[in-house]
Coordinates of C-alpha atoms in Angstrom, one line a residue:
M1 CA 119.9 116.9 60.5
L2 CA 117.9 120.1 59.7
I3 CA 114.8 118.1 58.6
S4 CA 115.1 116.0 61.8
K5 CA 115.2 119.2 63.9
K6 CA 112.1 120.6 62.2
I7 CA 110.2 117.4 62.8
N8 CA 111.3 117.3 66.5
D9 CA 110.3 121.0 66.9
H10 CA 106.9 120.3 65.4
I11 CA 106.3 117.2 67.6
Y12 CA 107.4 119.2 70.7
L13 CA 105.1 122.1 69.9
Q14 CA 102.1 119.7 69.4
K15 CA 102.9 118.1 72.7
E16 CA 102.9 121.4 74.6
I17 CA 99.7 122.5 72.8
G18 CA 98.1 119.2 73.9
S19 CA 99.2 120.1 77.5
W20 CA 97.6 123.5 77.1
N21 CA 100.9 125.1 78.0
F22 CA 100.3 128.2 75.9
D23 CA 102.8 130.5 77.6
L24 CA 105.6 128.2 76.5
V25 CA 104.1 127.7 73.0
N26 CA 104.0 131.5 72.6
Q27 CA 107.7 131.8 73.5
I28 CA 108.7 129.1 71.0
Y29 CA 106.6 130.5 68.2
G30 CA 108.0 134.0 69.0
N31 CA 111.5 132.7 68.1
I32 CA 110.5 131.0 64.8
N33 CA 111.1 133.0 61.6
L34 CA 111.2 131.9 58.0
D35 CA 110.7 128.2 58.1
Y36 CA 107.8 127.3 55.8
N37 CA 106.1 124.5 57.7
L38 CA 106.6 125.9 61.2
F39 CA 105.9 129.4 60.0
N40 CA 102.6 128.3 58.6
D41 CA 101.8 126.6 62.0
K42 CA 102.8 129.9 63.7
L43 CA 100.4 132.0 61.7
R44 CA 97.6 129.5 62.2
Y45 CA 98.2 129.4 65.9
Y46 CA 98.1 133.2 66.3
Y47 CA 94.9 133.2 64.3
L48 CA 93.1 130.5 66.3
T49 CA 94.2 132.0 69.7
G50 CA 93.0 135.5 68.7
Q51 CA 96.5 137.0 68.9
F52 CA 95.6 139.4 66.1
I53 CA 98.1 142.1 66.9
L54 CA 101.0 139.7 66.5
L55 CA 99.4 138.3 63.4
L56 CA 99.0 141.8 61.9
E57 CA 102.6 142.7 62.6
I58 CA 103.7 139.7 60.5
C59 CA 101.2 140.4 57.7
I60 CA 102.3 144.0 57.0
Q61 CA 106.0 143.0 56.7
K62 CA 107.1 142.6 53.1
K63 CA 109.7 139.9 53.9
Y64 CA 106.9 137.6 55.1
Q65 CA 104.3 138.3 52.3
F66 CA 105.0 135.2 50.3
Y67 CA 104.4 133.0 53.3
V68 CA 101.4 135.0 54.5
I69 CA 99.7 134.9 51.1
S70 CA 100.3 131.2 50.9
W71 CA 98.9 130.6 54.4
I72 CA 95.8 132.9 53.8
G73 CA 95.0 131.0 50.5
E74 CA 95.2 127.7 52.4
M75 CA 93.3 128.9 55.4
F76 CA 90.4 130.7 53.5
D77 CA 90.3 128.7 50.3
N78 CA 91.7 131.7 48.3
V79 CA 88.5 133.7 49.1
I80 CA 90.3 136.5 51.0
A81 CA 93.2 138.5 49.6
L82 CA 96.1 139.7 51.8
D83 CA 95.0 143.4 51.7
K84 CA 91.5 142.5 52.8
F85 CA 92.7 140.3 55.6
I86 CA 94.9 143.1 56.9
V87 CA 91.9 145.5 56.8
L88 CA 89.8 143.0 58.7
L89 CA 92.5 142.6 61.4
K90 CA 92.8 146.3 61.9
D91 CA 89.1 146.9 62.2
I92 CA 88.8 144.1 64.7
I93 CA 91.7 145.5 66.8
N94 CA 90.1 149.0 66.8
K95 CA 86.6 147.8 67.8
P96 CA 87.1 145.2 70.6
Q97 CA 83.5 144.9 71.7
S98 CA 82.2 141.3 72.0
D99 CA 78.7 141.9 70.4
Y100 CA 80.1 143.9 67.6
L101 CA 82.8 141.4 66.9
L102 CA 80.4 138.4 66.8
Q103 CA 77.9 140.2 64.5
N104 CA 80.5 141.4 62.1
F105 CA 83.7 140.2 60.4
L106 CA 81.9 137.0 59.4
E107 CA 84.9 135.8 57.4
I108 CA 86.9 135.4 60.6
D109 CA 86.3 132.4 62.8
S110 CA 84.0 133.2 65.8
G111 CA 86.2 131.3 68.2
S112 CA 89.2 133.3 67.2
K113 CA 87.3 136.6 67.7
V114 CA 86.2 135.5 71.2
N115 CA 89.9 134.6 72.1
F116 CA 90.9 138.0 70.8
Y117 CA 88.3 139.7 73.0
L118 CA 89.5 137.6 76.0
N119 CA 93.1 138.6 75.3
Y120 CA 92.1 142.3 75.1
L121 CA 90.3 142.2 78.4
L122 CA 93.2 140.5 80.2
E123 CA 95.9 142.7 78.6
N124 CA 94.1 146.1 78.8
N125 CA 91.7 145.8 81.8
G126 CA 93.5 143.1 83.7
S127 CA 90.2 141.7 84.8
I128 CA 87.2 139.9 83.4
E129 CA 83.5 140.3 84.2
L130 CA 82.6 136.6 84.4
D131 CA 78.9 137.3 84.0
R132 CA 79.6 138.8 80.5
I133 CA 82.0 136.0 79.5
Y134 CA 79.8 133.1 80.4
P135 CA 77.2 133.7 77.6
I136 CA 79.9 134.1 75.0
Y137 CA 81.5 130.8 76.1
A138 CA 78.1 129.0 76.0
S139 CA 77.2 130.3 72.5
V140 CA 80.6 130.0 70.8
I141 CA 83.4 128.2 72.5
H142 CA 81.5 125.3 74.1
H143 CA 80.4 124.1 70.6
H144 CA 83.7 124.8 68.9
N145 CA 85.5 121.7 67.4
N146 CA 89.0 123.1 67.3
E147 CA 90.9 122.2 70.4
I148 CA 93.4 125.0 70.2
V149 CA 90.5 127.5 70.1
F150 CA 88.6 126.2 73.2
A151 CA 91.7 125.0 75.1
Y152 CA 93.3 128.5 74.8
F153 CA 90.1 130.2 76.0
I154 CA 89.4 127.7 78.9
S155 CA 93.0 127.7 80.2
R156 CA 93.4 131.5 80.2
L157 CA 90.0 131.9 81.9
I158 CA 90.8 129.3 84.6
D159 CA 94.2 130.9 85.2
F160 CA 92.5 134.2 85.8
I161 CA 89.9 132.6 88.1
K162 CA 92.7 131.1 90.2
K163 CA 93.9 134.6 91.1
E164 CA 90.5 136.0 91.9
E165 CA 89.8 136.5 95.6
N166 CA 86.0 135.9 95.3
Q167 CA 85.7 132.5 93.6
E168 CA 82.2 131.7 94.7
K169 CA 80.8 132.6 91.2
I170 CA 82.2 129.3 89.9
I171 CA 79.8 127.3 92.0
P172 CA 77.1 126.2 89.6
M173 CA 73.6 127.1 90.9
K174 CA 71.3 126.2 87.9
P175 CA 71.1 123.8 85.0
L176 CA 73.4 124.5 82.0
D177 CA 75.4 126.8 84.3
F178 CA 78.7 127.9 82.8
T179 CA 80.8 125.7 85.2
Y180 CA 78.8 122.6 84.3
L181 CA 79.4 123.3 80.6
L182 CA 83.1 124.0 81.2
M183 CA 83.5 120.7 83.1
C184 CA 81.7 118.8 80.4
K185 CA 84.0 120.2 77.7
M186 CA 87.2 119.3 79.5
Y187 CA 85.8 115.9 80.7
Y188 CA 85.2 114.7 77.1
T189 CA 88.5 116.1 75.8
N190 CA 91.2 113.5 75.7
S191 CA 94.3 115.5 76.4
D192 CA 96.7 116.1 79.2
G193 CA 95.8 119.8 79.3
A194 CA 92.1 119.1 79.7
K195 CA 92.8 116.7 82.6
Y196 CA 95.1 119.2 84.3
Y197 CA 92.7 122.2 84.1
Y198 CA 89.8 119.9 85.1
D199 CA 91.6 119.1 88.3
I200 CA 92.4 122.8 88.9
L201 CA 88.7 123.8 88.5
T202 CA 87.6 120.8 90.7
N203 CA 90.0 121.9 93.4
L204 CA 88.7 125.5 93.2
I205 CA 85.1 124.3 93.6
R206 CA 86.1 122.0 96.4
S207 CA 87.9 124.9 98.3
C208 CA 84.7 126.9 98.1
L209 CA 82.5 124.0 99.2
A210 CA 84.9 123.2 102.0
Q211 CA 84.5 126.5 103.7
K212 CA 82.7 126.2 107.0
N213 CA 78.9 126.0 106.6
T214 CA 78.8 127.0 102.9
F215 CA 77.8 123.5 101.7
I216 CA 77.2 121.2 104.7
E217 CA 77.5 121.8 108.4
Y218 CA 81.2 121.6 109.1
V219 CA 82.2 118.2 110.7
K220 CA 85.8 117.8 111.9
P221 CA 87.5 115.0 110.0
R222 CA 88.1 111.7 111.8
V223 CA 91.8 110.9 112.2
A224 CA 93.4 107.6 113.2
I225 CA 97.0 107.1 114.3
C226 CA 98.3 103.6 113.6
F227 CA 101.4 102.9 115.6
F228 CA 103.6 99.9 114.7
G229 CA 106.9 98.2 115.6
I230 CA 108.5 96.7 118.7
L231 CA 108.1 98.4 122.1
R232 CA 111.6 99.7 123.1
G233 CA 113.2 101.2 126.1
D234 CA 110.8 103.6 127.9
W235 CA 108.0 102.8 125.6
E236 CA 105.3 103.9 128.0
L237 CA 106.6 107.5 128.3
S238 CA 107.0 107.7 124.5
I239 CA 103.4 106.5 123.8
K240 CA 102.0 108.8 126.5
E241 CA 103.8 111.9 125.2
N242 CA 103.0 111.2 121.5
I243 CA 99.3 110.8 122.3
K244 CA 99.4 114.0 124.4
N245 CA 101.3 116.1 121.7
V246 CA 99.6 114.7 118.6
A247 CA 96.5 112.6 119.1
Q248 CA 94.8 115.0 121.5
A249 CA 95.4 118.0 119.2
L250 CA 93.9 116.1 116.2
N251 CA 91.2 114.4 118.3
A252 CA 92.6 111.2 116.9
D253 CA 92.0 107.6 117.8
C254 CA 95.1 105.5 118.3
F255 CA 95.8 101.9 117.4
L256 CA 98.8 99.6 117.9
F257 CA 100.4 96.6 116.3
S258 CA 103.4 95.2 118.1
W259 CA 105.0 92.0 119.4
D260 CA 104.4 90.2 122.7
E261 CA 107.8 91.3 123.9
E262 CA 109.7 94.5 124.6
Q263 CA 113.2 95.3 123.4
L264 CA 115.6 96.3 126.3
W265 CA 118.5 96.9 123.9
P266 CA 117.9 97.4 120.1
S267 CA 121.3 96.4 118.8
L268 CA 123.7 99.1 117.4
G269 CA 121.1 100.2 114.8
G270 CA 121.6 101.8 111.4
G271 CA 124.1 104.5 110.4
G272 CA 127.8 104.6 110.7
N273 CA 128.2 105.8 114.3
W274 CA 126.1 104.0 116.9
I275 CA 127.0 106.6 119.7
E276 CA 125.7 109.4 117.5
R277 CA 122.6 107.4 116.7
K278 CA 121.8 106.9 120.4
F279 CA 123.1 110.2 121.8
D280 CA 124.3 113.1 119.7
A281 CA 127.3 114.3 117.6
N282 CA 129.1 116.0 120.5
F283 CA 128.9 112.9 122.7
A284 CA 130.1 110.8 119.8
K285 CA 133.1 113.0 119.4
K286 CA 133.9 112.7 123.1
I287 CA 133.7 108.9 123.0
G288 CA 135.9 108.6 119.9
K289 CA 136.7 105.7 117.7
I290 CA 134.6 103.0 119.4
G291 CA 131.5 104.8 118.1
D292 CA 132.4 103.9 114.6
K293 CA 130.8 100.6 113.8
I294 CA 133.4 99.5 111.3
F295 CA 136.2 100.2 113.7
L296 CA 134.3 98.4 116.4
F297 CA 133.8 95.3 114.2
D298 CA 137.4 95.2 113.1
N299 CA 139.0 95.6 116.5
F300 CA 136.4 94.6 119.1
R301 CA 134.7 91.6 117.3
H302 CA 133.3 89.9 120.4
T303 CA 132.1 93.2 121.9
F304 CA 130.6 94.2 118.6
L305 CA 128.5 91.1 118.2
K306 CA 127.3 91.3 121.8
L307 CA 126.2 94.9 121.3
D308 CA 124.8 94.3 117.9
S309 CA 122.2 91.8 119.2
E310 CA 118.7 92.5 120.3
Y311 CA 117.8 91.9 123.9
L312 CA 114.2 91.0 124.6
K313 CA 111.8 90.3 127.4
N314 CA 108.2 89.1 127.3
L315 CA 105.6 91.7 128.1
S316 CA 103.9 91.0 131.4
C317 CA 100.1 91.1 132.0
S318 CA 100.5 94.5 133.7
D319 CA 102.4 95.8 130.7
V320 CA 99.6 94.7 128.4
K321 CA 97.1 96.4 130.7
K322 CA 99.1 99.6 130.5
I323 CA 99.2 99.5 126.7
K324 CA 95.5 99.0 126.3
Q325 CA 94.6 102.1 128.2
Y326 CA 96.1 104.3 125.4
F327 CA 94.6 102.6 122.3
K328 CA 91.2 101.8 120.8
N329 CA 92.4 98.5 119.6
I330 CA 95.7 96.6 119.8
K331 CA 97.2 93.4 118.4
L332 CA 100.3 91.8 119.9
E333 CA 101.9 88.8 118.0
K334 CA 104.7 86.4 118.7
Q335 CA 107.6 87.1 116.4
S336 CA 108.8 83.5 116.4
N337 CA 105.5 82.3 114.9
L338 CA 106.2 84.3 111.7
N339 CA 108.7 83.5 109.0
L340 CA 110.1 87.1 108.9
S341 CA 113.8 86.9 108.6
S342 CA 114.8 90.6 108.5
S343 CA 113.9 93.7 110.4
V344 CA 112.7 95.3 107.1
E345 CA 110.2 92.5 106.6
K346 CA 108.9 93.1 110.1
F347 CA 108.8 96.8 109.2
Y348 CA 106.5 96.1 106.2
Y349 CA 104.4 93.6 108.2
G350 CA 104.0 96.0 111.1
I351 CA 102.8 98.9 108.9
Y352 CA 100.3 96.6 107.2
Q353 CA 99.0 95.0 110.4
S354 CA 98.6 98.3 112.3
F355 CA 96.2 99.5 109.5
E356 CA 94.3 96.2 109.7
V357 CA 93.9 96.7 113.5
M358 CA 92.3 100.1 112.7
K359 CA 90.0 98.5 110.0
E360 CA 88.8 95.9 112.5
Y361 CA 87.7 98.8 114.8
E362 CA 86.0 100.5 111.8
R363 CA 84.1 97.3 111.0
L364 CA 83.0 96.9 114.6
Y365 CA 81.5 100.4 114.7
N366 CA 80.5 100.7 111.1
F367 CA 82.3 103.9 110.0
Q368 CA 85.6 104.9 108.3
Y369 CA 88.3 107.4 109.2
D370 CA 89.0 110.3 106.9
F371 CA 92.8 110.5 107.5
V372 CA 95.3 108.1 108.8
I373 CA 98.8 108.6 110.3
S374 CA 101.1 105.5 110.2
T375 CA 104.1 105.9 112.4
R376 CA 106.7 103.9 114.2
V377 CA 106.0 103.5 117.9
D378 CA 109.5 104.3 119.0
V379 CA 109.9 107.9 117.6
D380 CA 109.3 111.3 119.2
I381 CA 106.7 113.1 117.2
L382 CA 106.3 116.9 117.1
L383 CA 103.1 118.4 115.7
N384 CA 103.1 121.6 113.8
E385 CA 99.7 123.0 114.7
S386 CA 99.8 125.7 112.0
C387 CA 99.6 123.0 109.4
I388 CA 96.5 121.1 110.7
K389 CA 94.3 123.0 108.2
N390 CA 96.7 121.8 105.3
F391 CA 96.4 118.3 106.6
Y392 CA 92.6 118.4 106.6
E393 CA 92.7 119.7 103.0
M394 CA 94.8 116.7 101.7
K395 CA 93.0 114.8 98.9
F396 CA 92.0 111.1 99.4
Y397 CA 94.7 110.0 96.9
E398 CA 97.5 112.0 98.6
I399 CA 100.1 111.1 101.3
C400 CA 103.0 112.9 102.9
D401 CA 106.1 110.6 103.0
S402 CA 109.3 112.6 103.3
H403 CA 111.9 112.4 100.5
I404 CA 115.5 111.5 101.5
G405 CA 118.6 110.8 99.5
D406 CA 117.7 107.1 98.9
G407 CA 113.9 107.3 98.5
T408 CA 111.0 107.6 100.9
G409 CA 109.5 105.2 103.5
T410 CA 110.7 107.1 106.5
G411 CA 108.5 105.5 109.1
C412 CA 106.0 108.3 109.7
V413 CA 103.5 108.8 106.9
F414 CA 100.0 110.4 106.7
G415 CA 97.3 111.1 104.2
G416 CA 93.8 110.3 103.0
R417 CA 92.5 106.9 104.2
E418 CA 92.2 105.5 100.6
A419 CA 95.8 106.4 99.7
M420 CA 97.1 105.1 103.1
E421 CA 95.4 101.8 102.6
K422 CA 97.3 101.3 99.4
Y423 CA 100.5 102.6 101.0
T424 CA 100.3 100.1 103.9
S425 CA 99.7 97.2 101.6
L426 CA 103.3 96.9 100.4
Y427 CA 103.8 93.8 102.6
C428 CA 101.1 92.0 100.6
Y429 CA 103.2 92.4 97.4
M430 CA 106.5 91.2 98.8
D431 CA 106.5 88.0 96.7
K432 CA 105.5 90.0 93.6
L433 CA 108.3 92.6 93.8
K434 CA 110.7 91.6 91.0
G435 CA 112.2 92.7 87.8
R436 CA 115.1 94.9 86.7
F437 CA 113.8 97.9 88.6
V438 CA 114.0 96.3 92.0
N439 CA 117.5 96.8 93.3
Y440 CA 116.8 95.4 96.8
K441 CA 113.3 94.7 98.0
L442 CA 114.4 94.8 101.7
D443 CA 115.4 98.5 101.3
N444 CA 112.2 100.2 102.6
H445 CA 113.3 103.6 101.2
E446 CA 113.7 102.3 97.6
M447 CA 110.6 100.1 97.7
F448 CA 108.1 102.6 99.2
F449 CA 109.4 105.3 96.7
K450 CA 108.7 103.0 93.7
F451 CA 105.6 101.3 95.1
N452 CA 103.9 104.6 95.7
I453 CA 104.5 105.8 92.2
Y454 CA 103.5 102.5 90.7
K455 CA 100.2 102.5 92.8
N456 CA 99.5 106.1 91.6
I457 CA 99.7 107.5 95.2
K458 CA 100.5 111.2 95.1
N459 CA 103.2 112.3 97.5
V460 CA 102.8 116.0 98.7
F461 CA 104.7 118.0 101.3
V462 CA 102.6 119.0 104.3
N463 CA 104.7 120.1 107.2
L464 CA 102.4 118.6 109.9
L465 CA 104.7 116.2 111.7
Q466 CA 108.4 116.0 112.5
I467 CA 109.9 112.9 114.0
N468 CA 113.1 112.3 116.0
I469 CA 114.6 108.8 115.8
W470 CA 118.3 109.8 116.1
G471 CA 120.1 111.1 119.2
K472 CA 118.3 111.4 122.6
T473 CA 114.8 110.0 122.4
R474 CA 112.2 109.1 125.0
V475 CA 112.6 105.4 124.4
G476 CA 116.4 105.6 124.4
N477 CA 116.4 106.9 127.9
G478 CA 115.0 103.5 129.0
Y479 CA 117.5 101.2 127.3
Y480 CA 119.5 98.5 129.3
F481 CA 123.2 98.1 128.4
P482 CA 124.5 94.5 127.8
N483 CA 127.2 93.2 130.1
I484 CA 130.3 93.3 127.8
K485 CA 132.9 92.6 130.5
N486 CA 134.0 89.2 129.2
E487 CA 133.8 90.1 125.6
L488 CA 135.8 93.3 126.1
K489 CA 138.5 91.3 128.0
M490 CA 138.8 88.8 125.1
D491 CA 139.1 91.7 122.5
I492 CA 141.6 93.7 124.5
K493 CA 144.0 90.7 124.6
K494 CA 144.2 90.7 120.8
L495 CA 144.8 94.4 120.7
E496 CA 147.9 94.6 122.8
N497 CA 150.2 94.4 119.8
K498 CA 148.1 96.7 117.7
F499 CA 147.5 99.7 120.0
S500 CA 149.5 101.4 122.7
K501 CA 148.5 101.0 126.4
Q502 CA 147.4 104.6 126.5
E503 CA 145.0 104.0 123.5
I504 CA 143.7 100.7 125.0
D505 CA 143.0 102.5 128.3
S506 CA 141.2 105.2 126.4
F507 CA 139.0 102.6 124.7
I508 CA 138.1 101.0 128.0
K509 CA 137.3 104.4 129.5
S510 CA 135.0 105.2 126.6
F511 CA 133.1 102.0 127.0
S512 CA 132.8 102.7 130.7
I513 CA 131.3 106.2 130.0
V514 CA 128.8 104.8 127.6
E515 CA 127.8 102.0 130.0
K516 CA 127.1 104.4 132.8
R517 CA 124.5 106.2 130.6
F518 CA 122.2 103.1 130.7
K519 CA 120.8 100.8 133.2
P520 CA 122.6 97.4 133.6
M521 CA 121.1 94.5 131.6
S522 CA 119.5 91.7 133.5
S523 CA 120.8 88.1 132.9
N524 CA 117.3 86.8 132.5
V525 CA 116.6 88.0 128.9
K526 CA 116.2 86.6 125.5
V527 CA 118.9 87.5 122.9
F528 CA 118.4 87.6 119.2
N529 CA 121.6 87.5 117.2
K530 CA 121.0 89.4 113.9
H531 CA 124.1 87.8 112.3
T532 CA 123.1 84.2 112.8
G533 CA 119.3 84.5 113.0
L534 CA 119.3 82.5 116.3
V535 CA 117.6 83.3 119.5
S536 CA 118.8 82.2 122.9
N537 CA 118.8 83.1 126.6
N538 CA 121.9 85.3 126.8
Y539 CA 124.0 82.8 124.8
K540 CA 124.1 81.5 121.2
I541 CA 123.3 77.9 120.7
P542 CA 125.2 76.2 117.8
L543 CA 123.2 75.2 114.8
S544 CA 124.4 71.6 115.1
Y545 CA 123.0 71.4 118.6
I546 CA 119.6 72.8 117.6
I547 CA 119.3 70.4 114.6
G548 CA 120.4 67.5 116.8
S549 CA 117.8 68.3 119.5
K550 CA 115.0 68.6 116.9
L551 CA 115.9 65.3 115.3
I552 CA 116.0 63.5 118.7
K553 CA 112.7 65.0 119.7
S554 CA 111.0 64.0 116.4
S555 CA 112.4 60.5 116.5
K556 CA 110.5 59.9 119.7
K557 CA 107.2 60.5 118.0
S558 CA 107.3 58.5 114.7
Y559 CA 109.3 57.9 111.6
F560 CA 106.9 60.3 109.7
Y561 CA 107.9 63.2 112.0
L562 CA 111.6 62.2 111.6
F563 CA 111.3 62.3 107.8
K564 CA 109.4 65.6 108.0
S565 CA 112.2 67.0 110.2
L566 CA 114.9 65.8 107.8
I567 CA 113.3 67.9 105.0
T568 CA 112.8 70.9 107.2
L569 CA 116.2 70.8 108.7
A570 CA 117.8 70.4 105.3
Y571 CA 116.4 73.8 104.4
F572 CA 117.3 75.1 107.9
S573 CA 120.9 74.1 107.7
K574 CA 121.3 75.6 104.2
K575 CA 119.7 78.9 105.2
Y576 CA 121.5 79.5 108.5
K577 CA 125.3 79.3 108.8
I578 CA 127.2 80.0 112.0
N579 CA 130.8 80.7 112.6
P580 CA 131.6 80.2 116.3
E581 CA 134.7 82.4 116.1
Y582 CA 132.4 85.4 115.5
T583 CA 129.8 84.4 118.1
T584 CA 129.6 86.0 121.6
D585 CA 130.0 83.8 124.7
Y586 CA 132.4 81.5 122.8
E587 CA 133.4 79.7 125.9
T588 CA 129.8 78.7 126.5
L589 CA 129.6 77.2 123.0
K590 CA 132.4 74.8 123.7
K591 CA 130.2 73.1 126.3
Y592 CA 127.9 71.9 123.6
K593 CA 130.5 70.2 121.5
N594 CA 130.6 67.0 123.5
S595 CA 126.8 66.7 123.8
F596 CA 124.9 63.9 122.0
S597 CA 122.6 66.5 120.3
F598 CA 125.6 68.4 118.9
K599 CA 127.1 65.2 117.5
V600 CA 123.7 64.1 115.9
G601 CA 123.3 67.6 114.4
S602 CA 126.9 67.7 113.0
Q603 CA 126.4 64.3 111.4
F604 CA 123.1 65.4 109.9
I605 CA 124.7 68.6 108.4
N606 CA 127.5 66.5 106.9
A607 CA 124.9 64.1 105.5
H608 CA 123.0 67.0 104.0
K609 CA 126.2 68.3 102.3
N610 CA 126.7 64.8 100.8
W611 CA 123.1 63.9 100.0
Y612 CA 124.0 63.1 96.4
K613 CA 126.5 60.4 97.6
G614 CA 123.8 58.8 99.8
G615 CA 124.5 61.0 102.8
Y616 CA 121.0 60.6 104.3
I617 CA 121.0 56.8 103.9
K618 CA 124.4 56.6 105.6
F619 CA 123.1 59.0 108.3
I620 CA 120.0 56.8 109.1
F621 CA 121.6 53.3 108.9
K622 CA 125.2 53.9 109.9
D623 CA 125.7 57.2 111.8
I624 CA 122.7 57.1 114.1
P625 CA 123.3 53.5 115.3
R626 CA 126.9 54.3 116.0
L627 CA 126.1 57.5 117.9
K628 CA 123.4 55.6 119.9
R629 CA 125.9 53.0 120.9
E630 CA 128.3 55.7 122.0
F631 CA 125.5 57.4 124.0
D632 CA 124.6 54.1 125.7
N633 CA 128.2 53.7 126.7
K634 CA 127.9 57.2 128.4
K635 CA 130.4 58.8 126.0
Y636 CA 128.1 61.8 125.5
K637 CA 125.6 63.7 127.5
L638 CA 122.2 64.5 125.9

């Protein structure tokens, strides 16, 4: 166990030295006493880093003499005795002048003496005259082969420069300038520490160059805001205010990807309490139990399903005209044309497409934006103007995507264009997201968190934008409330033995209060049931009816289309299952049961379930002729 610990300590120390983390290495070595191998490493480390005072303190103590003599013999090939080494250290410590040090004490490594001189300046004067240090670096450190020697010098020097107010001296102005040499040394050193300090020095130089008119005439960065997602509620007010509050302050161009329809009611949404999501915690408390989605589902099943559907209306020509006036470029697609089965897939797709809409504009005018903001179109955005400067200083590989308890991917992200192009491309990798580290690829928080790290996108905090999606929002003020009168009546009947009359009256009153907060829903709307994946005009059409209708329609064209429909509908019937008991407008569904289309669809689903028993053959040669005879006898309506 002791040997194992020594090996682990040695490996750990070498790792930290490779990271140029010399403050930590000093602490660790300071706690190491009589351990032959690590003690030898400690003496060598103090020597190479020019920490001669610490080294001298060890050398003059009798209890360490055996180890010190052994180390000196190994280090100097037995040329220098302990007494002479102690005298050399004392003389160096008493005469800390760079020229004198380099011209004398030739037995001692030049790099070690330069590090001692640097330590002396920092510890005694607290400052360094860079003009005097540069020549010493060029003549000694730059050509030194020992990484501990040059790494220690470079890291301490850059740490000092970081704290300096006047950093302009680091801008190289002539060939073989100190900064050029410093960058060369780190560039060709393959260690984590070299990369880390290379980035620090690069950023210091960039900060100097980025000051107005010091390098090039200052040009304000170009910013694009890519809005995505479905237009909801009072979408025009939301767009207008976000552009006024954010786009105008950043002088940003705006782009939009959305669908060719607007959402009048967005379903109950995420979270546990739908009232709190759409209003606030105080109002949710006033409304009581019906705000809890689990309670609502368990006790008001029909009402729940009616409210947890999306209510849609096609955008009119005048709507599209209004939209266009706010954006440089827009794209509106038809949702039904895409095979996107979940809202999260649409979320990924919208993010990707909104960036593509911006790129189309870039290609048209032959330029590129410097920074991109990708945001949902249905949120209220607040700009923190004091952080605009920090936004403009973000690197091309950085984004800001807020961390939350289950990842990132919060719907409002911004950063350098290059990083944002990677970020928005998640949709393109949907089929490739797999393996044991993917828990659920339709969890946007998990996927964006892991995807960003995998793609080497650096996430930094810049407090530029705050978004509001919960509670009272601009879009929320324009929602229309579905007519739940019939559904509520059906649910109340089942609750009479479960709750008291007083409780039931309280529930009804709560629904009434919520309903009055919104405009009434028109009957002429399209409804998307999230639980079945079916779309209808204010009622849910049974799957059997849909399949039957498609088969009848295809059979009128040719047997090829009929065969093609059989294959398609086999997949369709497997993918989508419907339980009429849990479907809204249950009374309406009963009307379909006696239709010819429903009977054909039902027989087809049964044939599909028994395909291995010749179900399809029986369906074509037995069931269809029988159903046709019954139809001819007017037993069914089409």
